[in-house]
Short mmCIF file of C-alpha atoms in Angstrom, two decimals:
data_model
loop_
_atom_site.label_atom_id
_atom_site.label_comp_id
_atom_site.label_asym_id
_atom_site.label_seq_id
_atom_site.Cartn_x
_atom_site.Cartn_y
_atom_site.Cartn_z
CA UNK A 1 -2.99 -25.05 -36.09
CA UNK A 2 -4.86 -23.49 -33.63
CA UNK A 3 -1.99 -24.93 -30.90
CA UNK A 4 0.40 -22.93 -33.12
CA UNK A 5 -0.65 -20.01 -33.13
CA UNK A 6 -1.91 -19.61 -29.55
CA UNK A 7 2.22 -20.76 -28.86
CA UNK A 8 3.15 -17.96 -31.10
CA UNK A 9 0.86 -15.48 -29.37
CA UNK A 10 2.29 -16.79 -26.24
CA UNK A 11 5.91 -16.43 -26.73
CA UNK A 12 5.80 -13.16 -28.46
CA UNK A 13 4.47 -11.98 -25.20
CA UNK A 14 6.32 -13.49 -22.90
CA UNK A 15 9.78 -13.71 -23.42
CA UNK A 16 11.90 -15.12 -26.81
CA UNK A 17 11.06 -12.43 -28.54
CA UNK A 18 9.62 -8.82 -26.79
CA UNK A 19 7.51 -5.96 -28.13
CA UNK A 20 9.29 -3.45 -29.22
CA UNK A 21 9.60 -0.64 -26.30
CA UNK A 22 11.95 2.23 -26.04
CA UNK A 23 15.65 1.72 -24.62
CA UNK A 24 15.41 1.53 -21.00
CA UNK A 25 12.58 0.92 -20.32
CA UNK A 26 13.08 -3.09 -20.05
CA UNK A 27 13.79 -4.13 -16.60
CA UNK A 28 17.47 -4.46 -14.79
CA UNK A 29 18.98 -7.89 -15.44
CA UNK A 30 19.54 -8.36 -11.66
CA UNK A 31 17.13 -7.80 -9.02
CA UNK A 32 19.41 -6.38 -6.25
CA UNK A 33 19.85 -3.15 -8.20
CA UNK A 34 17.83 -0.16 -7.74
CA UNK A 35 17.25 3.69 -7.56
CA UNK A 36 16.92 5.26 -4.64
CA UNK A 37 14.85 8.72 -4.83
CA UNK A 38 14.94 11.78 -2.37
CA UNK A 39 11.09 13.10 -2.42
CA UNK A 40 8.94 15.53 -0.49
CA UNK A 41 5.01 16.15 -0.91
CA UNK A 42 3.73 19.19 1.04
CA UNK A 43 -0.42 18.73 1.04
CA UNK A 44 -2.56 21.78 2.22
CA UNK A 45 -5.87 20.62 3.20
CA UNK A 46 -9.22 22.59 3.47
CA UNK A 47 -12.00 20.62 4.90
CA UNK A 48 -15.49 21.27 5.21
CA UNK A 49 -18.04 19.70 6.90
CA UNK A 50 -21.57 19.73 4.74
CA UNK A 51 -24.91 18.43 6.83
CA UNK A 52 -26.68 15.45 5.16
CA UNK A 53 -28.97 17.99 2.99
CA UNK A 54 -25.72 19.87 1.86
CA UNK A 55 -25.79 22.62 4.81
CA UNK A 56 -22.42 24.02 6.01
CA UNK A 57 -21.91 22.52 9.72
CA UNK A 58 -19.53 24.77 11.66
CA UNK A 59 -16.83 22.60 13.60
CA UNK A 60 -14.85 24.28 15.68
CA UNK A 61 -11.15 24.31 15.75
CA UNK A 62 -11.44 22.74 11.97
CA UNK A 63 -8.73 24.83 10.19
CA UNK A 64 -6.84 24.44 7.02
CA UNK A 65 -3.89 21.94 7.80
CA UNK A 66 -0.71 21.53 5.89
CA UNK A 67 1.08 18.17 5.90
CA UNK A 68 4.32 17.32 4.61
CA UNK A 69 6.52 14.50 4.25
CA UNK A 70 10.56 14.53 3.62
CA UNK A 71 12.39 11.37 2.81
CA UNK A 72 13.79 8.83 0.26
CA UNK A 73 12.27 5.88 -1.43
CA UNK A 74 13.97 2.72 -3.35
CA UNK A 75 12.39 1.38 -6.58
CA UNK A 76 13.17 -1.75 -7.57
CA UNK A 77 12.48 -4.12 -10.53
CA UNK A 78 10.73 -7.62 -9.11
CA UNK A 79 9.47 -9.47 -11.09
CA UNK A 80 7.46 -10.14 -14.61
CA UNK A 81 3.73 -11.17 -15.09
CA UNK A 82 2.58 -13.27 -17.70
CA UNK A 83 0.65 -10.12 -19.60
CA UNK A 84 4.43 -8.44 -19.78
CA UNK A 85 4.17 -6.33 -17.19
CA UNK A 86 6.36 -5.51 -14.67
CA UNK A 87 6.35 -5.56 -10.74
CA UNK A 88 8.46 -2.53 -8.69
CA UNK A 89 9.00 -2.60 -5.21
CA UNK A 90 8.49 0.61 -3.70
CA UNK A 91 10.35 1.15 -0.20
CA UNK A 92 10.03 3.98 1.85
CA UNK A 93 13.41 4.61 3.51
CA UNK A 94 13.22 7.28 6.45
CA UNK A 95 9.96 9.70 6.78
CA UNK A 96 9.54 12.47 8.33
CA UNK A 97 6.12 13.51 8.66
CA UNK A 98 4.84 17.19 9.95
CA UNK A 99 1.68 19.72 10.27
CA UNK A 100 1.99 22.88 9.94
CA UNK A 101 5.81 21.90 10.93
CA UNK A 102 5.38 20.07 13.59
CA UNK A 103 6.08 16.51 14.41
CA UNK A 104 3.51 14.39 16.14
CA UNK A 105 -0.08 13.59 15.21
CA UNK A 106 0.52 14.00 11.60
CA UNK A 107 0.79 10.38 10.65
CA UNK A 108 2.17 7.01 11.83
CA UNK A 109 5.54 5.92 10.41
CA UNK A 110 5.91 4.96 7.03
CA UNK A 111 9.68 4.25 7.16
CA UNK A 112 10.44 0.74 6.07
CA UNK A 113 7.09 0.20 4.58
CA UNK A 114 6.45 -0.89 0.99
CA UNK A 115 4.01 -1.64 -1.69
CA UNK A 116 4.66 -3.14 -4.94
CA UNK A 117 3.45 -0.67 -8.16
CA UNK A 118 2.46 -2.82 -11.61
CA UNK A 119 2.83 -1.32 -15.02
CA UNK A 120 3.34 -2.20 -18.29
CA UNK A 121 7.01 -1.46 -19.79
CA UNK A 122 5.65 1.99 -21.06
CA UNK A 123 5.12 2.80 -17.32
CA UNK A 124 1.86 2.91 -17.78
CA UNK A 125 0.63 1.95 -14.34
CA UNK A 126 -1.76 -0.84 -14.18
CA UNK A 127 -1.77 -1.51 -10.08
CA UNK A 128 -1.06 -0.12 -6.66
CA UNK A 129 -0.08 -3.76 -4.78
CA UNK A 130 0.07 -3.90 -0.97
CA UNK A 131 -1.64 -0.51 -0.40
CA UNK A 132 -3.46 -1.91 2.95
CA UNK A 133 -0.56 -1.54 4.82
CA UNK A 134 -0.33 2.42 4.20
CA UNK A 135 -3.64 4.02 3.14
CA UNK A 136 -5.90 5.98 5.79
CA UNK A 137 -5.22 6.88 9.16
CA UNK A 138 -3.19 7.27 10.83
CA UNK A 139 -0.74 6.54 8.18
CA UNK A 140 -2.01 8.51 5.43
CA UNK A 141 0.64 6.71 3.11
CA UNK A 142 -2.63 6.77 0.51
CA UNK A 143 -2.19 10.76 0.18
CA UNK A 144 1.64 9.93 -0.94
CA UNK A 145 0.23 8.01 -4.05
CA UNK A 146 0.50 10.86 -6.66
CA UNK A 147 4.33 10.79 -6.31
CA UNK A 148 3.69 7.05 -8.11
CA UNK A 149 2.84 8.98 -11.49
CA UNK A 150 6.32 10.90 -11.13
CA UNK A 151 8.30 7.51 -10.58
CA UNK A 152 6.33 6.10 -13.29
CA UNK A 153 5.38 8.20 -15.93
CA UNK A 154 3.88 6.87 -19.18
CA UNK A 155 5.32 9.46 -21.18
CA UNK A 156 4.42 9.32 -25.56
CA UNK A 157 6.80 8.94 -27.71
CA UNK A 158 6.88 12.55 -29.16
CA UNK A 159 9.64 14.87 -30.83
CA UNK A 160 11.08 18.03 -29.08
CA UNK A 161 8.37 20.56 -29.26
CA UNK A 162 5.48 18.63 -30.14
CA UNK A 163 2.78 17.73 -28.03
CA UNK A 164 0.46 14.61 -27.68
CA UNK A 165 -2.19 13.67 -25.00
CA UNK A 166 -2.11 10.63 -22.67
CA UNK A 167 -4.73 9.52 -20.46
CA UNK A 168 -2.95 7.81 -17.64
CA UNK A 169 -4.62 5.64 -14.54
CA UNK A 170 -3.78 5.57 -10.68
CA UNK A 171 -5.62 3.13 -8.97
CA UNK A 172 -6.12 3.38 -5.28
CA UNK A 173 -7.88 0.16 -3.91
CA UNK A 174 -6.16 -0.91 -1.07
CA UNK A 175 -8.94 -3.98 -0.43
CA UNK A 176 -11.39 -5.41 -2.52
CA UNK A 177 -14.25 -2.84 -2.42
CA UNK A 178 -12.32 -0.34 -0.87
CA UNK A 179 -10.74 2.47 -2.86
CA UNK A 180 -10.67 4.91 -6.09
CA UNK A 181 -9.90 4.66 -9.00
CA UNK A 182 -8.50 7.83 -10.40
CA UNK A 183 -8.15 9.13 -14.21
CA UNK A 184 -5.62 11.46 -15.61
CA UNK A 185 -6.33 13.41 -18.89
CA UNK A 186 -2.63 14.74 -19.19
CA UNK A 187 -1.60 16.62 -22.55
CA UNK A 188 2.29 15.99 -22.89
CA UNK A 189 4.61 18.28 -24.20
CA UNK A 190 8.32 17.43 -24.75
CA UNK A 191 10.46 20.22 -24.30
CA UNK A 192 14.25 20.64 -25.00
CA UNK A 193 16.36 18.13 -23.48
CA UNK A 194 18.39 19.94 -20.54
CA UNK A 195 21.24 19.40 -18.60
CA UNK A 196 21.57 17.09 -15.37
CA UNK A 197 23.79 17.01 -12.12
CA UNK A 198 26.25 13.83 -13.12
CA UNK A 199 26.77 15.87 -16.36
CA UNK A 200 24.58 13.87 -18.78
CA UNK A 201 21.44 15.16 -20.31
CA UNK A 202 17.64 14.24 -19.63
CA UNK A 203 14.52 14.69 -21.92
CA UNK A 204 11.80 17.07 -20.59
CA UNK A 205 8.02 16.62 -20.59
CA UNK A 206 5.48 19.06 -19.79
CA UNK A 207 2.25 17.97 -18.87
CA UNK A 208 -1.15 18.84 -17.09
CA UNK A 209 -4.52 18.18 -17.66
CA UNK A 210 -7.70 17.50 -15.56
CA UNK A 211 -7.83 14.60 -12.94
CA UNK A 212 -11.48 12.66 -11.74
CA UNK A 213 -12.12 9.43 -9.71
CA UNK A 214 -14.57 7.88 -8.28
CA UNK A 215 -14.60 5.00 -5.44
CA UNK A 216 -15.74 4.15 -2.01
CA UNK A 217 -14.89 2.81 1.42
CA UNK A 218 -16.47 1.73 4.25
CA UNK A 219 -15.38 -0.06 7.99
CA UNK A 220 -17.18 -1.28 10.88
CA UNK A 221 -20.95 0.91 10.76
CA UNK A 222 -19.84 3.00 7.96
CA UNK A 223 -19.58 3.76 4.44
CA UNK A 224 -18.48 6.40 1.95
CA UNK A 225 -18.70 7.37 -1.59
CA UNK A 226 -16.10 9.17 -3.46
CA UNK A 227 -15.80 12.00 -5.86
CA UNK A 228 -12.37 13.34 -7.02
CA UNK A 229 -12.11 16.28 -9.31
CA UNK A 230 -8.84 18.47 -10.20
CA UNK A 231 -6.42 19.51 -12.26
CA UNK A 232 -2.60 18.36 -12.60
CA UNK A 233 0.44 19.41 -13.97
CA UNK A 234 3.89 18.51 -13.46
CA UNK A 235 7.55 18.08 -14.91
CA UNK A 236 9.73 14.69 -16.12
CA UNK A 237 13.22 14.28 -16.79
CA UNK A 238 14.14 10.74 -18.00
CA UNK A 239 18.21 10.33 -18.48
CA UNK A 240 19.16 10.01 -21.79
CA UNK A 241 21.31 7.10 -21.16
CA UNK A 242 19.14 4.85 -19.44
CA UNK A 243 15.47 6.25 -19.48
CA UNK A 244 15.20 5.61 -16.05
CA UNK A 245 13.65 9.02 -14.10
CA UNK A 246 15.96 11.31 -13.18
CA UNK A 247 13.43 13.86 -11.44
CA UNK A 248 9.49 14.57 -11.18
CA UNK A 249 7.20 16.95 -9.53
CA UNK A 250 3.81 17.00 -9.22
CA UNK A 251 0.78 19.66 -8.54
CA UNK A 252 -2.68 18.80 -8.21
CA UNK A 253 -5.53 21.02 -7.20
CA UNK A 254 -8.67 19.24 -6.53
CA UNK A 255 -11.53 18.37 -4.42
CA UNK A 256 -12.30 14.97 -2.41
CA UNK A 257 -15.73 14.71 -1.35
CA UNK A 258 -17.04 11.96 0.22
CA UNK A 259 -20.18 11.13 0.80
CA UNK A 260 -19.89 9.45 4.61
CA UNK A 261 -23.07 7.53 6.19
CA UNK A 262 -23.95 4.77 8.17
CA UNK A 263 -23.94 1.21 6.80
CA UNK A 264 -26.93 -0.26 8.30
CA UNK A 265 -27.75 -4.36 9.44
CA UNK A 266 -28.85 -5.03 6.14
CA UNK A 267 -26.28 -3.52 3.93
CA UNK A 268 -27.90 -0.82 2.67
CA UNK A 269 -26.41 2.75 3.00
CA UNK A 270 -27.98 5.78 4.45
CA UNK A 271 -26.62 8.95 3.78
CA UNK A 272 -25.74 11.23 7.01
CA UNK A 273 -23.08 14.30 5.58
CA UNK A 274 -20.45 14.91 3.35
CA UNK A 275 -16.57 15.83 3.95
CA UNK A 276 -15.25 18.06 1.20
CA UNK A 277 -11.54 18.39 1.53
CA UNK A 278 -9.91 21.04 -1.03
CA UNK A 279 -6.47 19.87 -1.25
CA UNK A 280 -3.12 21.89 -3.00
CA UNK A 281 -0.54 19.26 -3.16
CA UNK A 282 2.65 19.04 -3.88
CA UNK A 283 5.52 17.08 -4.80
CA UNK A 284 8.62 16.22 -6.21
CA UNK A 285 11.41 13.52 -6.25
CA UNK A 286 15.17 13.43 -7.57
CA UNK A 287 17.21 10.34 -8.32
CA UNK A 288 19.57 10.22 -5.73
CA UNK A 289 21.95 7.43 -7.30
CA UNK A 290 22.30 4.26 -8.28
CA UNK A 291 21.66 3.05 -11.51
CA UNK A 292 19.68 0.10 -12.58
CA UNK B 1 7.86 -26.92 -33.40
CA UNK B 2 10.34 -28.00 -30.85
CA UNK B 3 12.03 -24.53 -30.99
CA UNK B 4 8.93 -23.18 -30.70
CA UNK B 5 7.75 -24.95 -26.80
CA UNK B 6 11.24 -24.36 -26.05
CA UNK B 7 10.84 -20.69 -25.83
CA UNK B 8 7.27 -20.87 -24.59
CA UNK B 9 8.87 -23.34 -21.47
CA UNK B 10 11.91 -19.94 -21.19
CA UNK B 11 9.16 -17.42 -21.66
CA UNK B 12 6.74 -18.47 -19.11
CA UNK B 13 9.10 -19.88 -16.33
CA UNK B 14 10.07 -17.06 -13.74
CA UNK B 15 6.98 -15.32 -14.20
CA UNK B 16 4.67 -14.46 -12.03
CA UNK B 17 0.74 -15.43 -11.74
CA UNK B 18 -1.09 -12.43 -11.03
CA UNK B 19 -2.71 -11.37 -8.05
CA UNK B 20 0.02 -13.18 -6.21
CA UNK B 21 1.29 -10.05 -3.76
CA UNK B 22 4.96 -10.30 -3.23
CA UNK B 23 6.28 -11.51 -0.24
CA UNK B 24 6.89 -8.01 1.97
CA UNK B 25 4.30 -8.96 4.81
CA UNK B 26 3.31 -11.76 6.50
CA UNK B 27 0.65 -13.81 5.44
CA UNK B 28 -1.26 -16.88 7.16
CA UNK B 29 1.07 -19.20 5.71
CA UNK B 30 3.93 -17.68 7.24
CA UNK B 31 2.36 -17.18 10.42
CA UNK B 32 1.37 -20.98 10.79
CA UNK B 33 4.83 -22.05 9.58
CA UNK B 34 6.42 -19.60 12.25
CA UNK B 35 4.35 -21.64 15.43
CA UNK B 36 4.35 -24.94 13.95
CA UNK B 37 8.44 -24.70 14.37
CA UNK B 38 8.28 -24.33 17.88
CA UNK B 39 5.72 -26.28 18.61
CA UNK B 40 7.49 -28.78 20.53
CA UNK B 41 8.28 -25.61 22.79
CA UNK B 42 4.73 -24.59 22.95
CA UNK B 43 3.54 -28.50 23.82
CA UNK B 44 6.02 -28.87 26.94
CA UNK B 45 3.48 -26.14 28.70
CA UNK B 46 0.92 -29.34 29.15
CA UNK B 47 2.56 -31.44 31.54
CA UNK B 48 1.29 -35.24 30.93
CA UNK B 49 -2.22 -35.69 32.23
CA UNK B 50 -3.49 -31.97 31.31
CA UNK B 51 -6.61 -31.82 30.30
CA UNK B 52 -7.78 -30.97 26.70
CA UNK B 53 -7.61 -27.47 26.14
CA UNK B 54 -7.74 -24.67 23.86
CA UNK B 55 -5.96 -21.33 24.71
CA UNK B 56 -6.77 -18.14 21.89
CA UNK B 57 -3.40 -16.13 21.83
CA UNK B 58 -2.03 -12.95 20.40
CA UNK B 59 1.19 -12.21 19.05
CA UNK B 60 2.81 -9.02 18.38
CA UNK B 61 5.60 -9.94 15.95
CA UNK B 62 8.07 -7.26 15.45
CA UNK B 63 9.39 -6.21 11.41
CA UNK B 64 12.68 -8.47 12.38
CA UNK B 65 9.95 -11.18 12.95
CA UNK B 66 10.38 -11.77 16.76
CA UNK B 67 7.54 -11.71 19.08
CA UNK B 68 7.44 -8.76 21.09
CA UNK B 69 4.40 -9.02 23.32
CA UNK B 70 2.28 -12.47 24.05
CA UNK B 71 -1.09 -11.97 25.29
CA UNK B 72 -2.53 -15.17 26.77
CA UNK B 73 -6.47 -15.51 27.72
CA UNK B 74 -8.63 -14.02 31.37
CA UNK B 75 -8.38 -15.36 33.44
CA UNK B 76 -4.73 -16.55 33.89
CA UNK B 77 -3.10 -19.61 34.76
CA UNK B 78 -0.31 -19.02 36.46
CA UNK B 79 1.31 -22.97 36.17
CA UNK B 80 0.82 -22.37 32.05
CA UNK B 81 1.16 -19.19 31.26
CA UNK B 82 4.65 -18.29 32.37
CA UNK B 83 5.83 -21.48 30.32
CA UNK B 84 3.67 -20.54 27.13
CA UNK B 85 4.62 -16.66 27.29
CA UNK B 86 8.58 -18.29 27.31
CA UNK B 87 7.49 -20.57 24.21
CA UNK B 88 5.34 -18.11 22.50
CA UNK B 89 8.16 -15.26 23.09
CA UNK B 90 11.07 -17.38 21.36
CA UNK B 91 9.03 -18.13 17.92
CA UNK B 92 11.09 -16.74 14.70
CA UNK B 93 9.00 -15.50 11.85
CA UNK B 94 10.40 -14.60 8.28
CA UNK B 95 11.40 -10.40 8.61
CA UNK B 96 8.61 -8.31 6.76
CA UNK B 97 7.88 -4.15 6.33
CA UNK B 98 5.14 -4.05 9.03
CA UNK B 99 6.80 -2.11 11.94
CA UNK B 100 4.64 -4.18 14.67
CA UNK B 101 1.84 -7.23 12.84
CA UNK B 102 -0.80 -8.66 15.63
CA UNK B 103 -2.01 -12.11 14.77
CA UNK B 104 -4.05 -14.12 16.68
CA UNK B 105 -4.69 -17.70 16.99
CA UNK B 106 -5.12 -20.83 19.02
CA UNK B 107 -3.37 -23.49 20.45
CA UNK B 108 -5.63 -26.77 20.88
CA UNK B 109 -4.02 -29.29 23.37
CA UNK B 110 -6.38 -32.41 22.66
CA UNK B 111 -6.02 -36.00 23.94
CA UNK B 112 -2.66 -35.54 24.91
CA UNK B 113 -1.26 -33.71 22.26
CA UNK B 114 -0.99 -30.39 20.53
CA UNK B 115 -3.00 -30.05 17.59
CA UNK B 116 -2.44 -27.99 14.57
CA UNK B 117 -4.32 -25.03 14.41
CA UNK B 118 -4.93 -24.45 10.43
CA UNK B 119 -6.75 -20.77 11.44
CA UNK B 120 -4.59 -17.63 11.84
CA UNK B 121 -6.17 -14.10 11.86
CA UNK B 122 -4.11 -10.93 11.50
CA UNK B 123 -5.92 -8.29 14.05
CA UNK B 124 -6.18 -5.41 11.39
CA UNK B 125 -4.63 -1.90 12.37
CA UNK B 126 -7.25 0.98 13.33
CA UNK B 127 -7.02 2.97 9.85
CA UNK B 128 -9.50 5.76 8.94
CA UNK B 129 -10.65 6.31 5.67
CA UNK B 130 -8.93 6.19 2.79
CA UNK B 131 -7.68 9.85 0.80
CA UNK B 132 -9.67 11.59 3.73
CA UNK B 133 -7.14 13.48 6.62
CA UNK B 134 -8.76 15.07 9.41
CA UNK B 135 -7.19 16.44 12.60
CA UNK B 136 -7.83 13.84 15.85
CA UNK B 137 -8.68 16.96 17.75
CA UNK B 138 -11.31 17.56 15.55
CA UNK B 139 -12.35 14.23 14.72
CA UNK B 140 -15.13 13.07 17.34
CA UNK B 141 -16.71 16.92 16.29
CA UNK B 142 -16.61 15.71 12.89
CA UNK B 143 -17.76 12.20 13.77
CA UNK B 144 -21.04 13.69 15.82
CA UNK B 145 -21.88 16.51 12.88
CA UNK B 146 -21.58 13.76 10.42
CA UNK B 147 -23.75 11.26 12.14
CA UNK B 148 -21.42 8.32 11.69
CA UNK B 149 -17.58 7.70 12.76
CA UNK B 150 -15.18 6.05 10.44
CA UNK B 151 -12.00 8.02 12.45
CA UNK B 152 -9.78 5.58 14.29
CA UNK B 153 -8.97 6.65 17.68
CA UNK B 154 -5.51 8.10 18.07
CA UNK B 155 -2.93 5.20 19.52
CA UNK B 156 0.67 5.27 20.44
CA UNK B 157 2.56 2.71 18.23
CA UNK B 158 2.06 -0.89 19.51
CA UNK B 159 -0.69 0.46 22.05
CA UNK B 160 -2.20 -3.15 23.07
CA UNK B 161 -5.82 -3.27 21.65
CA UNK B 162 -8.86 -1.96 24.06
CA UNK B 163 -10.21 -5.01 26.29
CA UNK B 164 -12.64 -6.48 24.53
CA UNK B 165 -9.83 -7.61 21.91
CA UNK B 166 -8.10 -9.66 24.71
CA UNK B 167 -8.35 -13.09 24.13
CA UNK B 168 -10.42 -15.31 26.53
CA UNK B 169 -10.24 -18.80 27.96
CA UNK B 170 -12.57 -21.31 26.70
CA UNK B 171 -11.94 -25.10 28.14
CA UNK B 172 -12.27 -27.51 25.28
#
């Protein structure tokens, strides 16, 4: 009996018969189809430099930066995981990188590069796969990430004009031990559906709400602790036709600190400053075509 | 009942385990399988009568997954090397999304023959940390006020590691 009903539990979550989910939101029957999204992210930084008892340090020729990134991504549907979830491929296509508008030291190339995002069928994301290859310097692929909650928003299922809250999760752990994880405490609103390019229609969501995370990292004679706090808001349009995203964007306004000092023989961790970097980012993507 | 494992059989074939990563970079096992196909290449670089030997090498393999730069061990030898760098240079890896992927390794030419190496380590890229951006111009300021350095040193893409990375000769 016992056999039975673990079967049942098994294939009602796996495959003869699904969960019911809204329309689109299942994956693409073939895995060579995909949407291909035109995004840009423009990030100005304020950093500060704190001593390891929480004094200002003055460092010269430390200004407030502003990066920005241009280009197109692909998403595409994977594969399936036993819990039902789902795997994307995310694919950077061209990059171009700047500060203050210029080319050069802002970051190396993430053309071509990918990472594979998890979530469950509600687009709820559950992982961040492959991150390694992108996050820190001189990359910086890590400070992209955001633009993840635009291509997969876990939107509620809500009638025009009402409102509903949904905490949603970006993970950032590149390695084991290694990253933040980051909370988002977004109220929803749907707003009227409105009018797209190709002449269908899209449904609207509102939403914003305060952001926190908390992680660490750490390389060769060093270690840091993490503290993220913010607030978000942004914009969704989902087709009407096939739920898929038609466009996003993104704000968030928030502080990293990190807590930087020196990982010593035996493992412990002794403090030695902090870097507090203010950061006004900013982002959006639009379905350039293709449909899945 | 039968109906029943039927669909469990449909429902769980196809899917994934998890915590498998997909297939976009290269991993040990693809590394390995990339030498061991030319290894009959790689073991006409010990003539008959060589001595046992084992010779630490680095590969830059390119997103296309050719090799683009061999580095052989200090000092050289210049009856091996030019062979190996030939052998070494014409291994095929599977294509993957790293631009340029270092991986380092060994050949082991024992008794007369070459030996599988099972041990394949990819040299990992100089990355600062993560969510943090600060200006290279800046960063060694930032590194002294702070008391510890976690910035990588600014490199030109496929800059060959400092030195002390090279591998080194070590007679079996």
């Amino acid at each position: 009996m016992h056999l039975v009903r673990f079967l049942v539990l098994v294939v009602l979550g796996s495959g003869c018969a699904r969960p019911a989910s809204s329309p689109g939101l299942d994956p693409p029957a073939s895995r060579s189809s995909g949407l291909r999204y035109a995004f840009d992210v423009r990030d100005e930084i304020r950093t500060e430099v704190l001593g390891p008892d929480g004094t200002p340090v003055e460092v010269p020729g430390l200004a407030a930066e502003v990066l920005a990134w241009e280009g197109d991504l692909h998403l595409e549907y994977r594969r399936a995981f036993p819990d039902d979830s789902l795997g994307w491929l995310v694919q950077f296509g061209s990059v171009q990188a700047t500060v203050d508008g210029l080319h050069g030291e802002s970051s190396g190339d993430l053309g071509g590069l990918s990472m594979e995002l998890r979530s469950f069928r509600s687009r709820e994301i559950l992982a961040v796969d492959l991150l390694d290859h992108l996050s820190g310097a001189p990359r910086h692929g890590d400070l992209l990430v955001p633009l993840l909650l635009a291509l997969s928003p876990a939107v509620p299922e809500i009638p025009v004009g009402a409102s509903a809250p949904r905490r949603v999760h970006l993970p950032i752990l590149p390695e084991v031990g290694r990253g933040v994880r980051t909370a988002w405490d977004l109220t929803w609103s749907r707003l009227e559906d409105a009018p797209i390019a190709d002449g269908g229609r899209c449904i609207v969501f509102h939403w914003n709400g305060p952001v926190e995370g908390e992680g660490g990292d750490g390389g060769p004679g060093w270690a840091a602790r993490y503290r993220i706090s913010g607030t978000a808001t942004g914009d969704t349009c989902l087709g009407t036709q096939d739920y898929q995203v038609v466009s996003g964007s993104i704000q968030w306004t928030g502080t990293v600190i990190a807590a930087l000092g020196a990982r010593t023989s035996d493992g412990s961790y002794a403090k030695r400053g902090t870097l507090r970097q203010h950061h006004d980012w900013q982002g959006r993507l639009t379905r350039m075509g293709g449909r899945p | 009942m039968i109906l029943l494992l039927f669909c469990t059989a449909r429902a769980l074939a196809g899917l994934t385990p998890m915590g498998d990563p997909p297939p976009r970079y290269l991993d040990e096992a693809a590394v390995i399988e990339g030498i061991e196909a030319g290894q009959s290449a790689i073991a006409r670089c010990f003539p008959a009568g060589s001595p046992s030997v084992i010779v630490p090498v680095t590969l830059q393999i390119t997103r296309e997954g050719t090799v683009r730069e061999v580095r052989l061990p200090t000092p050289p030898d210049p009856k091996r090397d030019p062979c190996l760098e030939a052998a070494l240079s014409g291994l095929r890896f599977r294509p993957h999304d790293e631009p340029v992927d270092t991986w380092s390794t060994t050949l082991a030419w024992v008794d007369g023959a070459l030996r599988s190496w099972p041990v394949v380590q990819r040299i990992p890229r100089p990355r600062g940390p993560i969510l943090l951006r600060v200006p290279a111009n800046v960063a060694s300021i930032v590194a002294e006020a702070l008391g510890v350095d976690p910035f990588p040193p600014p490199a030109a893409p496929g800059t060959p590691p400092p030195a002390e990375d090279r591998p080194t000769q070590d007679d079996h």
